[in-house]
PDB file of C-alpha atoms in Angstrom:
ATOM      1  CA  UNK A   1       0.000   0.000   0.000  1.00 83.00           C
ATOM      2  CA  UNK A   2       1.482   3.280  -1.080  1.00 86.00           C
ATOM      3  CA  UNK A   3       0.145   5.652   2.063  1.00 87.00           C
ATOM      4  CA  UNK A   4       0.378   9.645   2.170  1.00 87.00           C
ATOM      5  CA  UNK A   5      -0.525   9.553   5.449  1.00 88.00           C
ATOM      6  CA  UNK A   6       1.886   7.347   6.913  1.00 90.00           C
ATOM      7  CA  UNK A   7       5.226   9.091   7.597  1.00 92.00           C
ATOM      8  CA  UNK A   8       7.092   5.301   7.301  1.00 95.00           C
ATOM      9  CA  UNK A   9       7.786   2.660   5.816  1.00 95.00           C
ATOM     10  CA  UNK A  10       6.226  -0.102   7.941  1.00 96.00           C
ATOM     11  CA  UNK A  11       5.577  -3.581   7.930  1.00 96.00           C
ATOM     12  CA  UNK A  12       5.401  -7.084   9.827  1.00 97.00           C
ATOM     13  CA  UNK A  13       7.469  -6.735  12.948  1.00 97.00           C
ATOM     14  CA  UNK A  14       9.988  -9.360  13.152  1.00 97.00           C
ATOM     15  CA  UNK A  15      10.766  -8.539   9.255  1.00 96.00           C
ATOM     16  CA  UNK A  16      10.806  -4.666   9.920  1.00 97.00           C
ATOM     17  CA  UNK A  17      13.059  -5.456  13.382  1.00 97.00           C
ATOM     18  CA  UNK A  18      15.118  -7.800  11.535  1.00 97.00           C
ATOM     19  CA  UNK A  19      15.545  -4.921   8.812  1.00 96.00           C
ATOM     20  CA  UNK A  20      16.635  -2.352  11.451  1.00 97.00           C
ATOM     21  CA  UNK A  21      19.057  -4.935  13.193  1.00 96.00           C
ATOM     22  CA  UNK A  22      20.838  -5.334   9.743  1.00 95.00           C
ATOM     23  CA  UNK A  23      21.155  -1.213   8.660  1.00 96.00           C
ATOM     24  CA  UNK A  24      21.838  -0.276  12.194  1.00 95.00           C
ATOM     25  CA  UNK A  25      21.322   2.947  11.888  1.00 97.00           C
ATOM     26  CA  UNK A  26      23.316   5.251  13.956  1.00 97.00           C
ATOM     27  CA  UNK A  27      21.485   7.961  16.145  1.00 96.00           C
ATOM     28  CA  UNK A  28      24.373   9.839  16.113  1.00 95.00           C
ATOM     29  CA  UNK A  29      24.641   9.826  11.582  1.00 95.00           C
ATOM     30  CA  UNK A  30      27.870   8.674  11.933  1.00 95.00           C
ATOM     31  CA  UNK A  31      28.444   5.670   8.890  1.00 95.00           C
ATOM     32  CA  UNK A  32      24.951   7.146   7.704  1.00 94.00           C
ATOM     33  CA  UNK A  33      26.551   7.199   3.905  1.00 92.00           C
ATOM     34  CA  UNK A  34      27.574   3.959   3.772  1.00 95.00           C
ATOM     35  CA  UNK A  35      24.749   2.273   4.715  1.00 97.00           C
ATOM     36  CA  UNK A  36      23.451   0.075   2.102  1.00 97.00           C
ATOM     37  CA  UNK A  37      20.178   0.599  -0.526  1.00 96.00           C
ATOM     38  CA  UNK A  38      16.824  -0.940   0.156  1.00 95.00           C
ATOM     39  CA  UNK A  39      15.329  -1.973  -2.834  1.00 94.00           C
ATOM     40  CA  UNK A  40      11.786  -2.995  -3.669  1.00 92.00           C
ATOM     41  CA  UNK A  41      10.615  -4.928  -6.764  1.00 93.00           C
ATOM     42  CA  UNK A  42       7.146  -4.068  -7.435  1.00 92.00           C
ATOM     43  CA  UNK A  43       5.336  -5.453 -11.118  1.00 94.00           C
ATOM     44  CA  UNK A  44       9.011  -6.263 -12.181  1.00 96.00           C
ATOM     45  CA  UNK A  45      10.336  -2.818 -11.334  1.00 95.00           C
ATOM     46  CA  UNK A  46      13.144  -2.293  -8.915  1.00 96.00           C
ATOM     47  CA  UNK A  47      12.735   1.083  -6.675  1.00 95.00           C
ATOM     48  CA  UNK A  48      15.454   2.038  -4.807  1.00 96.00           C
ATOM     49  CA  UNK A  49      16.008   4.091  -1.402  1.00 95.00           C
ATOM     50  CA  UNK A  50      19.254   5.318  -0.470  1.00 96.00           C
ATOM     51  CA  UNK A  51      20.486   5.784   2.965  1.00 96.00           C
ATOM     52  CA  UNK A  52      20.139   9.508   2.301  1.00 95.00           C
ATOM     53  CA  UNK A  53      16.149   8.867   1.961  1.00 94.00           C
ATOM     54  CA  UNK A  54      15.242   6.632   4.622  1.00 96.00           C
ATOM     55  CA  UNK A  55      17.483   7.686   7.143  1.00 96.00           C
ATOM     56  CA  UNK A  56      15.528  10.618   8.967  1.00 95.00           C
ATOM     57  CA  UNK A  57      17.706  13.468  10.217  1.00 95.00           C
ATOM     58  CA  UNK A  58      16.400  15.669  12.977  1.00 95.00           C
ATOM     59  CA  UNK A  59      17.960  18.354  14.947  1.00 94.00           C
ATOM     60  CA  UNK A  60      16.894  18.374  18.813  1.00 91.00           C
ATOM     61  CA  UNK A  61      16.313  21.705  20.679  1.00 94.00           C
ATOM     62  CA  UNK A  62      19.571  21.702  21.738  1.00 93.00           C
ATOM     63  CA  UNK A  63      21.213  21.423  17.843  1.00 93.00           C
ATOM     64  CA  UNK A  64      21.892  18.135  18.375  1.00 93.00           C
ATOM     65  CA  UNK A  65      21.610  15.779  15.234  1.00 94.00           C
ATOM     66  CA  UNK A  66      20.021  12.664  15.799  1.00 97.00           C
ATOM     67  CA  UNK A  67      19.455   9.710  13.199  1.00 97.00           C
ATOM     68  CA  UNK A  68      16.784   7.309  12.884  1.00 96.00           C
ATOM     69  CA  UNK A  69      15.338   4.886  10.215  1.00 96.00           C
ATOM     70  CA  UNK A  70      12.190   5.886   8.555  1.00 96.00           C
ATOM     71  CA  UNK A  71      11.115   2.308   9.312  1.00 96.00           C
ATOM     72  CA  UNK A  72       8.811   0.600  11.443  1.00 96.00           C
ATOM     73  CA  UNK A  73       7.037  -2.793  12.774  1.00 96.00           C
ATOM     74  CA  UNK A  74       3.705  -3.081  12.961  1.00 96.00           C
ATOM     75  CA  UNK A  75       0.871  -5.918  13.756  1.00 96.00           C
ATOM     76  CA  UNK A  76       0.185  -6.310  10.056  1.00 93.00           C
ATOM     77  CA  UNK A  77       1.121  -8.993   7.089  1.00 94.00           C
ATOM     78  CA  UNK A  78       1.110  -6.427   4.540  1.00 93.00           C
ATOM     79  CA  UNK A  79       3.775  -3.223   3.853  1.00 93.00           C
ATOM     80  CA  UNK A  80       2.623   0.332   3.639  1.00 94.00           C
ATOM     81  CA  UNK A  81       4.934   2.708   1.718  1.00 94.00           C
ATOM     82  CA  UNK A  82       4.844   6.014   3.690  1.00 93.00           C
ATOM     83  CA  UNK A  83       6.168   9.559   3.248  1.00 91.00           C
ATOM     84  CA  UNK A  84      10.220   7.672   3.028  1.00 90.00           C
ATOM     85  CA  UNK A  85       9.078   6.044   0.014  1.00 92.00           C
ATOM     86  CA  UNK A  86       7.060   8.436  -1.803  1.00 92.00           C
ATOM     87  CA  UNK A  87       9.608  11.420  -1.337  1.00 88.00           C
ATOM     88  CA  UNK A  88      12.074   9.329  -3.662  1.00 89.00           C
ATOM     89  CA  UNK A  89       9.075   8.743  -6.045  1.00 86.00           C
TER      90      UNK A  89
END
């Protein structure tokens, strides 16, 4: 499901955990450029994110800048392609 109103890319949660676990995003964007593409193949086509799209970059109150994966599990079987997808499409 492509979703405007869901800010993430989310799916089942031990596929979604086990996607975190292996990117390992840093909170503090250190690596954040290396980290590797996520692809999807959807009716034969292959979409790609880069680390530069799904890793969300915020700056705290403070000016601290903190990292996170625009991904998340969820009590579902299927995958919804938030906001971190569509902004690459």
């Amino acid at each position: 499901i492509v979703d405007t109103g869901t800010s993430l890319l989310v799916g089942p949660t031990t596929a979604m955990n086990t996607l975190l676990s292996t990117l390992n995003v840093n909170p503090g964007c250190t690596g954040t450029s290396t980290l590797p593409n996520i692809e999807f193949t959807i009716s034969g086509q292959t979409l790609t994110l880069t680390p530069q799209i799904y890793v969300i970059k915020e700056t705290t109150i403070t000016g601290k800048t903190q990292c996170a994966a625009g991904i998340q599990g969820a009590d579902t079987t299927m995958y919804i392609l938030g906001d971190t997808f569509i902004r690459q499409f």
